[in-house]
Tab-separated table of C-alpha atoms in Angstrom:
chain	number	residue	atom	x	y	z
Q	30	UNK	CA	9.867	-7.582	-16.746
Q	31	UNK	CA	10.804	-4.980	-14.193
Q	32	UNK	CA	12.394	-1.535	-15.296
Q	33	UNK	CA	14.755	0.997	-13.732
Q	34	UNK	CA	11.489	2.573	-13.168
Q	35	UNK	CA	10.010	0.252	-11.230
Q	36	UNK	CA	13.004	-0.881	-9.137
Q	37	UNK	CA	13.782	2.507	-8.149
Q	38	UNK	CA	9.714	2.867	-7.133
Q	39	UNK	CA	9.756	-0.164	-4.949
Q	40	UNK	CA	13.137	1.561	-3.020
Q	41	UNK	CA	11.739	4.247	-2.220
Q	42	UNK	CA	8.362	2.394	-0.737
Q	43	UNK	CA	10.887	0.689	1.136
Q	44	UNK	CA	12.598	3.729	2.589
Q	45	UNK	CA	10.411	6.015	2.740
Q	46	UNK	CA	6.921	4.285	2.831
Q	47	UNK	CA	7.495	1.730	5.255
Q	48	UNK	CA	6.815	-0.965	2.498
Q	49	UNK	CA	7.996	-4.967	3.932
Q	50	UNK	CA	7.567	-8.236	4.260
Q	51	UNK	CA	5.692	-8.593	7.545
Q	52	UNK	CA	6.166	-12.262	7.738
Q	53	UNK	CA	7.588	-15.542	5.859
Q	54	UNK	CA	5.699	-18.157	7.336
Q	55	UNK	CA	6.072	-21.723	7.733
Q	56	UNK	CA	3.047	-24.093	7.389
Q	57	UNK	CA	4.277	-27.567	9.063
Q	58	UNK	CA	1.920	-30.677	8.875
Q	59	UNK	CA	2.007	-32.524	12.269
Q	60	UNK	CA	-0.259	-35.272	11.665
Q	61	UNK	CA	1.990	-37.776	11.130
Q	62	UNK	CA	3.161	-36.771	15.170
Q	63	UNK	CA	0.031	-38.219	16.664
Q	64	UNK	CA	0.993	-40.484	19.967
Q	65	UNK	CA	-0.726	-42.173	22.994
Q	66	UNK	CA	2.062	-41.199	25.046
Q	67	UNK	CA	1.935	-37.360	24.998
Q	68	UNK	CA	5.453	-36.887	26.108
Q	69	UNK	CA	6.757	-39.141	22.971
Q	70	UNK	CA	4.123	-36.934	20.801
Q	71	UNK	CA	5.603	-33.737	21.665
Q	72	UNK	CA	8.827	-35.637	20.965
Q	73	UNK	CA	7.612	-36.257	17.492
Q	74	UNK	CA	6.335	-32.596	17.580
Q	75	UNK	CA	9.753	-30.807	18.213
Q	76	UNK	CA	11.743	-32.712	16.542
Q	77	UNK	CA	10.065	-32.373	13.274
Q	78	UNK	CA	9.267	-28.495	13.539
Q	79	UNK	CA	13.024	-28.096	14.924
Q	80	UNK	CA	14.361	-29.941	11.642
Q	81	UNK	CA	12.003	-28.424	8.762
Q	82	UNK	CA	12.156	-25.044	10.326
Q	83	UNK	CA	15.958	-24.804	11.097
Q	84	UNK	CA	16.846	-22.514	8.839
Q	85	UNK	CA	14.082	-20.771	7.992
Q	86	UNK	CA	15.257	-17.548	9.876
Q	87	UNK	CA	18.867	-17.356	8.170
Q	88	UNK	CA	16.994	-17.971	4.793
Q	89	UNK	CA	14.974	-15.221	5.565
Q	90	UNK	CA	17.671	-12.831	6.807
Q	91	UNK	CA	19.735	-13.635	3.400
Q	92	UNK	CA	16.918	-12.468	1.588
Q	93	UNK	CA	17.001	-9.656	3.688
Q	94	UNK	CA	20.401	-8.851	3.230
Q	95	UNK	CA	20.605	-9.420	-0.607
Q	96	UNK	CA	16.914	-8.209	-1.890
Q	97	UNK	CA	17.083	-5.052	0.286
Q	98	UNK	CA	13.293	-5.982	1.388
Q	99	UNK	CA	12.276	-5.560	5.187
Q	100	UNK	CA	11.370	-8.974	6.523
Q	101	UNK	CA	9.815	-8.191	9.330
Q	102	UNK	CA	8.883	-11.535	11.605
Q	103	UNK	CA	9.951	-15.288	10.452
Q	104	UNK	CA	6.867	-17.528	11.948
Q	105	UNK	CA	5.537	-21.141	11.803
Q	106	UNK	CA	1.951	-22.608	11.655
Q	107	UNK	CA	1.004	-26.175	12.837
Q	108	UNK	CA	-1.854	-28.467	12.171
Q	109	UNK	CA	-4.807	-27.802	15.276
Q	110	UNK	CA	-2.940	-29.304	18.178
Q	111	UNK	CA	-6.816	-29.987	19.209
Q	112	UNK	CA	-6.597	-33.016	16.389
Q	113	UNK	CA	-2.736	-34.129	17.222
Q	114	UNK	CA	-3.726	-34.064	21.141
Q	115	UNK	CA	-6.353	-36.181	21.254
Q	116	UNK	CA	-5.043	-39.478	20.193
Q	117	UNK	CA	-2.760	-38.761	23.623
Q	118	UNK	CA	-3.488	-39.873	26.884
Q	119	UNK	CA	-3.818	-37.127	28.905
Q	120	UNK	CA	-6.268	-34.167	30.152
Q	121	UNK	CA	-4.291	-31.363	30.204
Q	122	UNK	CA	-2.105	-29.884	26.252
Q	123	UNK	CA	0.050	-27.202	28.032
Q	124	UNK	CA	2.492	-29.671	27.618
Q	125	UNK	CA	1.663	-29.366	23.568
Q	126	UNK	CA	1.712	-25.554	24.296
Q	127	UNK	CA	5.754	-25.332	25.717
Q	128	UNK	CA	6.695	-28.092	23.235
Q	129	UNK	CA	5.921	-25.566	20.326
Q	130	UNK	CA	7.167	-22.997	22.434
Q	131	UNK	CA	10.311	-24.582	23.016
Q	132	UNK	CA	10.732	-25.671	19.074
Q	133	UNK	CA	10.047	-21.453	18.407
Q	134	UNK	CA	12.510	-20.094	20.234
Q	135	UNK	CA	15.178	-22.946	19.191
Q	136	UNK	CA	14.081	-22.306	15.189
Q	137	UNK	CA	14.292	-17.969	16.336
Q	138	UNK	CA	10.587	-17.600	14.816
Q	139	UNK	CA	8.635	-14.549	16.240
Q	140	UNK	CA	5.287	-16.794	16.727
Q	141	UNK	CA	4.129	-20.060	16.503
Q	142	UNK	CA	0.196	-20.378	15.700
Q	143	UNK	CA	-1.527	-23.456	15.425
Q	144	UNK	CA	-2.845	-23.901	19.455
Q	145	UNK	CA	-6.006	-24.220	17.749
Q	146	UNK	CA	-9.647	-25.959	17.749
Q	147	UNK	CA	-12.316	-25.772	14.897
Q	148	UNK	CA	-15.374	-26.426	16.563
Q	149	UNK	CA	-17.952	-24.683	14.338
Q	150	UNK	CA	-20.146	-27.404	14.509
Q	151	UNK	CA	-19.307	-29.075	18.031
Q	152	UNK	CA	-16.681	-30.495	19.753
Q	153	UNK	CA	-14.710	-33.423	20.047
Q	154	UNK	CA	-13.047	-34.737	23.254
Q	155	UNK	CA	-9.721	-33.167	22.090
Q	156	UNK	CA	-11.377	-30.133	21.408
Q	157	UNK	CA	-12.800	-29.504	24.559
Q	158	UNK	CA	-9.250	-30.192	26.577
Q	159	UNK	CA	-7.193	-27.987	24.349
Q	160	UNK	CA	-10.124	-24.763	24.814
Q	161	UNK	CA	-9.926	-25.278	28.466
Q	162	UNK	CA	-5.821	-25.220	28.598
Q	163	UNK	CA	-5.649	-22.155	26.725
Q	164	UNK	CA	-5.451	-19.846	29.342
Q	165	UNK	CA	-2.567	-21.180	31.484
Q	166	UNK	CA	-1.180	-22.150	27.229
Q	167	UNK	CA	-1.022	-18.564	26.740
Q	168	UNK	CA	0.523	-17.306	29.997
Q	169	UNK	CA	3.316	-19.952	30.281
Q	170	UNK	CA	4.762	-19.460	27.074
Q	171	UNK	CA	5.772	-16.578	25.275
Q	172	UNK	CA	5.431	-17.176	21.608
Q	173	UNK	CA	2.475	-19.661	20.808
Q	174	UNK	CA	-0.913	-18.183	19.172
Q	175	UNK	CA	-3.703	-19.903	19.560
Q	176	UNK	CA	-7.455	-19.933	17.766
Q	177	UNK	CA	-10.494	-21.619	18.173
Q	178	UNK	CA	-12.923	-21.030	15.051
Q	179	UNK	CA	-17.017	-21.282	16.313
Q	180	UNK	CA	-18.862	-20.484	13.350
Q	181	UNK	CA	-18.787	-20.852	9.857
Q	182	UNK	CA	-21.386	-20.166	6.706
Q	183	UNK	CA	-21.698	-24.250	6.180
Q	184	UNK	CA	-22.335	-24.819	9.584
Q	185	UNK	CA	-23.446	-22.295	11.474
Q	186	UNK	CA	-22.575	-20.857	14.661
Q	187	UNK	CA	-21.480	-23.300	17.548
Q	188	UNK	CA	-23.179	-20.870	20.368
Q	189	UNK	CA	-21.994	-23.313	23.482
Q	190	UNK	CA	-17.976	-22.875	22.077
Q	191	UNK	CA	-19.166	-18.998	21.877
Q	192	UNK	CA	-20.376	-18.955	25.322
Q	193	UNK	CA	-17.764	-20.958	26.122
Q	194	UNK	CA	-14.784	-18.783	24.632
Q	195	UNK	CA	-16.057	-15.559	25.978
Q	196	UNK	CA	-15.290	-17.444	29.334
Q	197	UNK	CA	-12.027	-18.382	28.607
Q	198	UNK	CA	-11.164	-14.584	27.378
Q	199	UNK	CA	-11.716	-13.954	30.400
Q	200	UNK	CA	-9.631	-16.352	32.042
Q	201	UNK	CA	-6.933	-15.663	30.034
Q	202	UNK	CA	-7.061	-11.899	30.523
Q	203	UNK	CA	-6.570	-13.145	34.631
Q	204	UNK	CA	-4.169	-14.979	34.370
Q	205	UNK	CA	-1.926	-12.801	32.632
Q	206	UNK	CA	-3.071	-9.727	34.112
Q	207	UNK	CA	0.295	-8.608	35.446
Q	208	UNK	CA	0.842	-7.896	31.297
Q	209	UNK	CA	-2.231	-5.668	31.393
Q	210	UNK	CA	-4.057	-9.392	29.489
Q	211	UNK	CA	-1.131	-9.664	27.036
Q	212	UNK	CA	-2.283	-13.576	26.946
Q	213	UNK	CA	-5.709	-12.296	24.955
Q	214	UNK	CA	-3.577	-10.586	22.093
Q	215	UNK	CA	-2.838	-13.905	21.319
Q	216	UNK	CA	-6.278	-15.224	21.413
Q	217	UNK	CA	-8.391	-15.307	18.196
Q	218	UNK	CA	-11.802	-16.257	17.993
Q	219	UNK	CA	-12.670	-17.050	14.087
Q	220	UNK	CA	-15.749	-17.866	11.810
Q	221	UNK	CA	-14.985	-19.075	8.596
Q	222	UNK	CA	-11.045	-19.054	9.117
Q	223	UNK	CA	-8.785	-19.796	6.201
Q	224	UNK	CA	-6.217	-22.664	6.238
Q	225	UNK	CA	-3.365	-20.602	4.865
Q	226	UNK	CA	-3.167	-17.452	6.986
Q	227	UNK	CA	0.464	-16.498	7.495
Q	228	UNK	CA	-0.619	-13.602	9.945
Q	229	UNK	CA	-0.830	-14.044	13.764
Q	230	UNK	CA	-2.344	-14.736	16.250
Q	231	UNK	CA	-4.705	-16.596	13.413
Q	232	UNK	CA	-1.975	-18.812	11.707
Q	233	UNK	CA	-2.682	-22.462	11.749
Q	234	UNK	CA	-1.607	-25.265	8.634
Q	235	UNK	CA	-4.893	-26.643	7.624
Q	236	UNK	CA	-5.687	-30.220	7.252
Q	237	UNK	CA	-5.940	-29.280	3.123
Q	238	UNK	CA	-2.164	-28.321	3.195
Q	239	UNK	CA	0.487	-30.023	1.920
Q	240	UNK	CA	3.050	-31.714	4.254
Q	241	UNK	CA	5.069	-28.125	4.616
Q	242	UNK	CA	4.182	-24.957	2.949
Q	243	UNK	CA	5.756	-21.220	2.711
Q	244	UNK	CA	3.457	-18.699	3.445
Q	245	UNK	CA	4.116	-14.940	3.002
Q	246	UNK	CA	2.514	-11.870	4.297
Q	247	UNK	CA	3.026	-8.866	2.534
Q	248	UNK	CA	2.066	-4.939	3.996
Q	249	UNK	CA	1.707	-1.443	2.794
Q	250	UNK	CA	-0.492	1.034	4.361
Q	251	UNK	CA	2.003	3.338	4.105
Q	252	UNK	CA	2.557	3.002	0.432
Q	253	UNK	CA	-0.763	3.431	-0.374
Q	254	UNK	CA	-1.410	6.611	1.387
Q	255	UNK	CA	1.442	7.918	-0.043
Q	256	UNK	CA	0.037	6.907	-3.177
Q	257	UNK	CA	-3.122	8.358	-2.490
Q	258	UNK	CA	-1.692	12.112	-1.277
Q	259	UNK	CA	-0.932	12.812	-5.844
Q	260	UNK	CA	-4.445	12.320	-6.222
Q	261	UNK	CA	-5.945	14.462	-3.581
Q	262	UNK	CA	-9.230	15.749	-4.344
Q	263	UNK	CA	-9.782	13.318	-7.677
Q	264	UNK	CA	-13.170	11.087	-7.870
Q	265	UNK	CA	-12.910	7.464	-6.603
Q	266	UNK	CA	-12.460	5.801	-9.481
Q	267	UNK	CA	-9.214	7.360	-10.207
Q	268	UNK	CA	-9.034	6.097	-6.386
Q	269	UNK	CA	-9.897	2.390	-7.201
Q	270	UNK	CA	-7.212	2.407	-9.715
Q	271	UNK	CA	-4.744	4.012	-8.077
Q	272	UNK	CA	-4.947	1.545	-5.159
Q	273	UNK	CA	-5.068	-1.189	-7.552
Q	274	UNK	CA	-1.963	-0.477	-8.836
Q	275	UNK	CA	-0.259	0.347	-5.939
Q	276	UNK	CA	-1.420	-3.329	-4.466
Q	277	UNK	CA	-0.312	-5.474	-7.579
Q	278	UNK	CA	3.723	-3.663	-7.383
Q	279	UNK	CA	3.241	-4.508	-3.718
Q	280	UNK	CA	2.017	-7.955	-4.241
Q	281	UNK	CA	5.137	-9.103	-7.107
Q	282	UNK	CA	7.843	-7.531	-4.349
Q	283	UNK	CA	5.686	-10.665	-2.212
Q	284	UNK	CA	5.515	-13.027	-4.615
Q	285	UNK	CA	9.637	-12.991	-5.588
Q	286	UNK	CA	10.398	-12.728	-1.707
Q	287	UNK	CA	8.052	-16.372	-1.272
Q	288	UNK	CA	9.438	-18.103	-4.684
Q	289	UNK	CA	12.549	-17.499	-3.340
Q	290	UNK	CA	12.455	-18.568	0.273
Q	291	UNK	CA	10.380	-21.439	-1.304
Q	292	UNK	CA	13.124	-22.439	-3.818
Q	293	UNK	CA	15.923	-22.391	-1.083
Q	294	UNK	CA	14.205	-24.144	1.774
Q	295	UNK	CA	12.864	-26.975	-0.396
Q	296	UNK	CA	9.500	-26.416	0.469
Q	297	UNK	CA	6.329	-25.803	-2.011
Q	298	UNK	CA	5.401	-22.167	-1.957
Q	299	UNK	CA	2.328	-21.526	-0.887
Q	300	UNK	CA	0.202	-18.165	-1.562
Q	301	UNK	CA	0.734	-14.277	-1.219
Q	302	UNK	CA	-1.226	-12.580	1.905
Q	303	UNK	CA	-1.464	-8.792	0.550
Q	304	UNK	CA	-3.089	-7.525	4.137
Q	305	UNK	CA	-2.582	-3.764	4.785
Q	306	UNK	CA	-0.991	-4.916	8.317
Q	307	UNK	CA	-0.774	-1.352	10.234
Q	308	UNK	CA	2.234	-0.650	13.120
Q	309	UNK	CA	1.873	1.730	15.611
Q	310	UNK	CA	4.199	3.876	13.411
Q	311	UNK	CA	3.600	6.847	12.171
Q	312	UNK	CA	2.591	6.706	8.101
Q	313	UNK	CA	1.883	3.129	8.485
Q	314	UNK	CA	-1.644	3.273	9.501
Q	315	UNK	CA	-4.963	2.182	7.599
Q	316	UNK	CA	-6.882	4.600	9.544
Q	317	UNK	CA	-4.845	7.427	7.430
Q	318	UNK	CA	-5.685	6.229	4.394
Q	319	UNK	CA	-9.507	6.108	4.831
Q	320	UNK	CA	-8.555	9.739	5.836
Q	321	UNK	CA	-6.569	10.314	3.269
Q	322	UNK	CA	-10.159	9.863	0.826
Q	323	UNK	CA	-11.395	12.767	2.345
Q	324	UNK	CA	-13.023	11.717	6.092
Q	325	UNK	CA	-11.586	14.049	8.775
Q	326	UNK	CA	-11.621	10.969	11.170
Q	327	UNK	CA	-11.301	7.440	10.807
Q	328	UNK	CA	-15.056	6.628	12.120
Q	329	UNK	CA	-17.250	9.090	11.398
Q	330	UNK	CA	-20.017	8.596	8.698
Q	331	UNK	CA	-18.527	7.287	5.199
Q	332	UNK	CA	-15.315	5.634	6.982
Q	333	UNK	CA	-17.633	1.822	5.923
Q	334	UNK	CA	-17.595	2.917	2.255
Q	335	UNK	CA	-14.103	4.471	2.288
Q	336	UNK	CA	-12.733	1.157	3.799
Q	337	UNK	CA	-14.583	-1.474	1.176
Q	338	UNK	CA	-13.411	0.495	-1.385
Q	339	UNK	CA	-10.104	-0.149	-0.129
Q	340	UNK	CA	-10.186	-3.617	0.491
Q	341	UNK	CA	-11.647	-4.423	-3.087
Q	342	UNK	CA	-9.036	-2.383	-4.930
Q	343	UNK	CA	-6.401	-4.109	-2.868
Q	344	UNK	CA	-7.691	-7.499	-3.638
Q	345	UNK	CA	-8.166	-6.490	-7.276
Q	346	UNK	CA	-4.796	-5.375	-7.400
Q	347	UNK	CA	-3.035	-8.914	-5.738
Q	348	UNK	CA	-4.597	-11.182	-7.676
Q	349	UNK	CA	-3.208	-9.624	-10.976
Q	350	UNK	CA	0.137	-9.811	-9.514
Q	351	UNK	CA	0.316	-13.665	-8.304
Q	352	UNK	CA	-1.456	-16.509	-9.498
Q	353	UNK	CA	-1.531	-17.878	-5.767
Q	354	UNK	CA	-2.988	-15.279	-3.046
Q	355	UNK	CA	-4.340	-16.248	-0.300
Q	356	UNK	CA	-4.747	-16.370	3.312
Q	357	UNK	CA	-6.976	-13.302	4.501
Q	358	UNK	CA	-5.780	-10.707	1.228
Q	359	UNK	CA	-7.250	-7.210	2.238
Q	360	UNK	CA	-7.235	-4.063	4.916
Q	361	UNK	CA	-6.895	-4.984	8.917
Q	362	UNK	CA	-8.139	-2.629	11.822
Q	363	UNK	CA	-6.356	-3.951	14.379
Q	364	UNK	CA	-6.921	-0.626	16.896
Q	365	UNK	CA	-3.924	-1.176	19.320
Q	366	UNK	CA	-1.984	-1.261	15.756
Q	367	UNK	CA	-2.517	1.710	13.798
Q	368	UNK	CA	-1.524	4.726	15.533
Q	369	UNK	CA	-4.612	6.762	13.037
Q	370	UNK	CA	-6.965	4.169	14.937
Q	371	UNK	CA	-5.770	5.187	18.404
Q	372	UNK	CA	-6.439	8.343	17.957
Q	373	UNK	CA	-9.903	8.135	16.585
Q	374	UNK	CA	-10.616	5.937	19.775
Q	375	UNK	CA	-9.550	8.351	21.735
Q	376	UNK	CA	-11.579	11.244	20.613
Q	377	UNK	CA	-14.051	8.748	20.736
Q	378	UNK	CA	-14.976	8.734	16.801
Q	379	UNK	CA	-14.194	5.565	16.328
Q	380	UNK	CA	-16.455	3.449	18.573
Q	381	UNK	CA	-16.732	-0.445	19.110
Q	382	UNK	CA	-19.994	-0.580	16.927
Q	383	UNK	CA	-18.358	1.665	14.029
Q	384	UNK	CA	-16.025	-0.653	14.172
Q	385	UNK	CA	-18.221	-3.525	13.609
Q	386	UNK	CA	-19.564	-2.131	10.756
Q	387	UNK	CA	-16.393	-1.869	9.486
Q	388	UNK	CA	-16.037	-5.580	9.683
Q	389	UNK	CA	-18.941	-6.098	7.278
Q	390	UNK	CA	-16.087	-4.641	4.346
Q	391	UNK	CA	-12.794	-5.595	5.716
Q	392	UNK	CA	-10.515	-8.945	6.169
Q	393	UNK	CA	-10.951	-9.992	9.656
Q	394	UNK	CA	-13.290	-8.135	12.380
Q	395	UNK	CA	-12.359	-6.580	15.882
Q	396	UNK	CA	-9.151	-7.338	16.210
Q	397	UNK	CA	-6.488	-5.824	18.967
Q	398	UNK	CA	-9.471	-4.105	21.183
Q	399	UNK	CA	-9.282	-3.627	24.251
Q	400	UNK	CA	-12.255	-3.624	26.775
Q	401	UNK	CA	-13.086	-2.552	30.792
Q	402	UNK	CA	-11.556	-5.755	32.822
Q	403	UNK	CA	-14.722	-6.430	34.125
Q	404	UNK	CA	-16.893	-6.576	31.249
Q	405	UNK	CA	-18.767	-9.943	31.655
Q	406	UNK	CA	-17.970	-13.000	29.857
Q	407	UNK	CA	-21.340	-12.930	28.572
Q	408	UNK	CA	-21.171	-9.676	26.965
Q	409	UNK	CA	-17.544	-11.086	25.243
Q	410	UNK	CA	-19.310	-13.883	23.907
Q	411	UNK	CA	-22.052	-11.454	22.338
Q	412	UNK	CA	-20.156	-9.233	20.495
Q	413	UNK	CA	-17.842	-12.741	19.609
Q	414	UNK	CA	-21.425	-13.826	18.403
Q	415	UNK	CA	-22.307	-10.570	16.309
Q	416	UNK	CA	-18.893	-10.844	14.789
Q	417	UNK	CA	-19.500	-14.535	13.701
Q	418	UNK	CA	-22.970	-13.618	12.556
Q	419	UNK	CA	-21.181	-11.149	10.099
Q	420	UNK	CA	-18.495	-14.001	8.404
Q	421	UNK	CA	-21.332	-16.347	8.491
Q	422	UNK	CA	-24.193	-14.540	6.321
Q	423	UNK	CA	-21.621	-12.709	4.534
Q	424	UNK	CA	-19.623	-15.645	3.801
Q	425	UNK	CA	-16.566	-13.890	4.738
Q	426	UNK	CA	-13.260	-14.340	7.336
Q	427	UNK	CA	-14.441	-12.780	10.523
Q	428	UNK	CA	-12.691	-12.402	13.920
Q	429	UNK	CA	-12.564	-11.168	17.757
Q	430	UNK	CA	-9.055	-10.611	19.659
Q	431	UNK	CA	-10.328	-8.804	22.261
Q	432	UNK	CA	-8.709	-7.650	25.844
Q	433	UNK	CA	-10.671	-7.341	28.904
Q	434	UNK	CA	-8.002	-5.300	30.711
Q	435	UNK	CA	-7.363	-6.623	34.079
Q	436	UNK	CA	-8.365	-3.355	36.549
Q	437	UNK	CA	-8.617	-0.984	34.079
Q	438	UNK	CA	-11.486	1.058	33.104
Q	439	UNK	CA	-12.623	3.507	29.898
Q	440	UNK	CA	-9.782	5.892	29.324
Q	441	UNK	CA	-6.873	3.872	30.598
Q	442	UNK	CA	-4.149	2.584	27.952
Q	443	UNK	CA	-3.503	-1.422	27.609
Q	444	UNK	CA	0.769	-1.245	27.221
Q	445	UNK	CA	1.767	-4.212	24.690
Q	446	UNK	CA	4.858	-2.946	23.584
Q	447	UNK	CA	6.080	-3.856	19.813
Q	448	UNK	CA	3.983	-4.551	16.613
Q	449	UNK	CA	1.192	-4.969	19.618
Q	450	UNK	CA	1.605	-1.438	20.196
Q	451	UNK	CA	-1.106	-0.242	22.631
Q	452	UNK	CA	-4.381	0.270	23.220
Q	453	UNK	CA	-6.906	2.402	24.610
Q	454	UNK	CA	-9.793	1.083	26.861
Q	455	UNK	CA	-12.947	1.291	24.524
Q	456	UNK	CA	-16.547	1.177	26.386
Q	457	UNK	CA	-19.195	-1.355	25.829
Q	458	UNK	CA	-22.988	-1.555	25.876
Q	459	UNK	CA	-23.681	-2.333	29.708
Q	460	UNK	CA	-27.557	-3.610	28.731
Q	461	UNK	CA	-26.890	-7.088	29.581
Q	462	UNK	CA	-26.791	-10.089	26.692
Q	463	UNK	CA	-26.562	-12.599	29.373
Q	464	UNK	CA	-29.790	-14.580	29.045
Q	465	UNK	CA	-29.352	-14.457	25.219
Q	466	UNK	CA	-25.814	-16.528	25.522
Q	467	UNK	CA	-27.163	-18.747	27.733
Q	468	UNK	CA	-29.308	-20.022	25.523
Q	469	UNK	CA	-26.677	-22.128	23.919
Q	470	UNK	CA	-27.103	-24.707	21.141
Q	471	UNK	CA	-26.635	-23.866	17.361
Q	472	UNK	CA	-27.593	-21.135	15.203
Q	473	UNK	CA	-28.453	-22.807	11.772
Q	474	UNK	CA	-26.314	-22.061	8.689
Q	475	UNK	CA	-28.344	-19.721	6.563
Q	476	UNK	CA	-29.518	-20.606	2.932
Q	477	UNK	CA	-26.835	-19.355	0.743
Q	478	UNK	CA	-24.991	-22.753	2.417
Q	479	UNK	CA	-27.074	-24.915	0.330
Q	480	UNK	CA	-24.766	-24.198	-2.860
Q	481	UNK	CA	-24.960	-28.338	-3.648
């Protein structure tokens, strides 16, 4: 049962703390829209995401209205377009790509994720069209995500789709390099991605889901810190808890926003994301709270230990709260997204191998980085590689959305405007990993994959 106390704690998260709901999210099944004739499959396609979505974005500005709750984004996820595509007759899905386009911007939804392939273990025919229509996908349309996941701790690591992707970074960042890449923030590169993910540009409705599933995303950097500033100078298990608790009230203001929307849409409620999701604004950064412990920077030496602390407690503190969370459930380091990580960049702190360490403890992996615009393919496809070799041994969610910026060069600013926010240019390692990608094949899943 919640008390006066409580309600009038969660207020003033919400006006002072930046406390919200960064996203309801809409998992739609689209199997059943499968079609030789691609036109009459993107059809199927719209019309089905246009009538189970169409009010999903009233629903979630009534909630809005009469919870008091910040709902930040209203978003859908589709089934991998690679596996609705391929039964179609044709060589080119960009035509997939504007259909869900088209269907977003009809339903009002921020995103739409799901212009995805899982190829972890190879490709199909389908597979191989939709990677190589990704980068005109991305710069015709203006709200479609897309993903391709190349590794994973059953299988391996597909190292001809990472080769492969690090190319079509690249190609992406060129064709829309009149946004400074914008079509890369949009890009994800996964191992071991989760089905259920309400948070973009990952989102896509796995073939486990149920015919249509609510999704919610829940964030609170800024809660925490403030959380964090009454205990200044105690040890870190007073810490642990304090996060803890601070999660789980975050988590139940999650959980009653997603029952809700579930109950008045119809549709099955699915899980509770509790990811610290930073914003460029200020007091809504993860960066400040690994600060906040005591480090005078985000990135120097103890920022790995401050930051798994941080992502257990929070995941500690969810799952008491809701019987169902999901999706990726921890801390992100998007850089171009935390305003504490900018500025660690750019007093050069907080480097791109810090911040791969950091991976090793967090939800996803380098997310929202953005790199020289003529960093080779091959060296995106290594660090895509060392970021899938992470998620794969660790069995863990690991990712790369990474922005070669068109003409620009270490100490330039990538302008994405928005949650995107922006990002400064970060330098790589310029020893080549060229003949090491071109290798290709498979690296083998390691032993803890033989849990039969």
């Amino acid at each position: 049962m919640l008390n006066q106390k409580d309600i009038s704690q969660t207020i003033e998260m919400i006006d002072k703390q930046h406390l919200d709901v960064r996203t309801i999210t809409m998992g739609i099944s689209l199997r059943d829209c499968c079609h030789p004739d691609p036109q009459k499959s993107c059809d199927k396609i719209y019309d089905k995401i246009t009538r189970l979505a169409e009010k999903l974005v009233p629903t979630g500005e009534a909630i809005e209205k009469e919870f008091g709750i910040p709902i930040v984004n209203k978003r859908i996820s589709v089934t991998p377009i690679a596996m609705v595509a391929e039964s179609s007759e044709c060589d080119d899905y960009v035509l997939f790509a504007k259909t869900l386009d088209r269907a977003a911007k009809e339903c009002g939804v921020n995103f739409v994720g799901g212009f995805t392939a899982l190829v972890q273990k190879g490709f199909t025919v389908g597979d191989r069209k939709l990677i190589a229509s990704i980068p005109e996908a991305l710069a015709v349309t203006e709200r479609v995500c897309s993903s391709v996941n190349v590794g994973s701790t059953r299988a391996g690591i597909n190292m001809d789709a990472v080769r492969l992707m690090g190319e079509i970074v690249k190609k992406t960042a060129a064709r829309t390099a009149d946004n400074d890449g914008l079509g890369c923030a949009k890009l994800v590169i996964f191992a071991n991605a989760v089905e259920d993910n309400p948070f973009m540009a990952g989102a896509f409705h796995g073939v486990g889901e149920p015919e249509c599933a609510i999704n919610v995303g829940v964030s609170g950097p800024g809660v925490v810190y403030h959380a964090l500033q009454s205990i200044k100078g105690e040890p870190f298990d007073v810490v642990a808890e304090t996060v803890k608790r601070t999660a789980f009230q975050i988590t139940r203001m999650g959980q009653l926003v997603a029952r809700e929307a579930s109950q008045r849409l119809g549709v099955p409620f699915g899980i509770v994301d509790l990811s610290l999701a930073p914003t460029p604004a200020v007091g809504d950064s993860v960066a400040r709270i690994l600060e906040e412990m005591g480090l005078s920077v985000c990135g120097t030496h103890g920022t790995t230990a401050a930051l798994a602390l941080l992502n257990d407690a929070v995941k500690k503190g969810g799952i008491m709260a809701s019987n169902h969370v999901g999706g990726l459930s921890g801390a992100f380091i998007p850089v171009s997204e935390d305003e504490g990580m900018i500025a660690a960049a750019q007093c050069g702190t907080l480097t791109l191998d810090k911040l791969e360490a950091m991976t090793c403890v967090c939800s996803v992996g380098l997310d929202m980085i953005a790199v020289p615009g003529d960093t080779p393919a091959e060296t995106i496809s290594a660090i895509i590689a060392d970021e899938a070799a992470i998620g794969m041994i660790n069995s863990k969610t690991t990712a790369v959305r990474i922005i070669p910026a068109p003409g620009k060069t270490v100490g330039y600013m990538v302008e994405m405007g928005g949650l995107l926010g922006s990002a400064p240019v970060m330098p790589v390692h310029e020893a080549s990993s060229t003949d090491f990608i071109h290798r290709g094949g498979r690296i083998p899943a390691p032993l803890q994959s033989l849990k039969n």
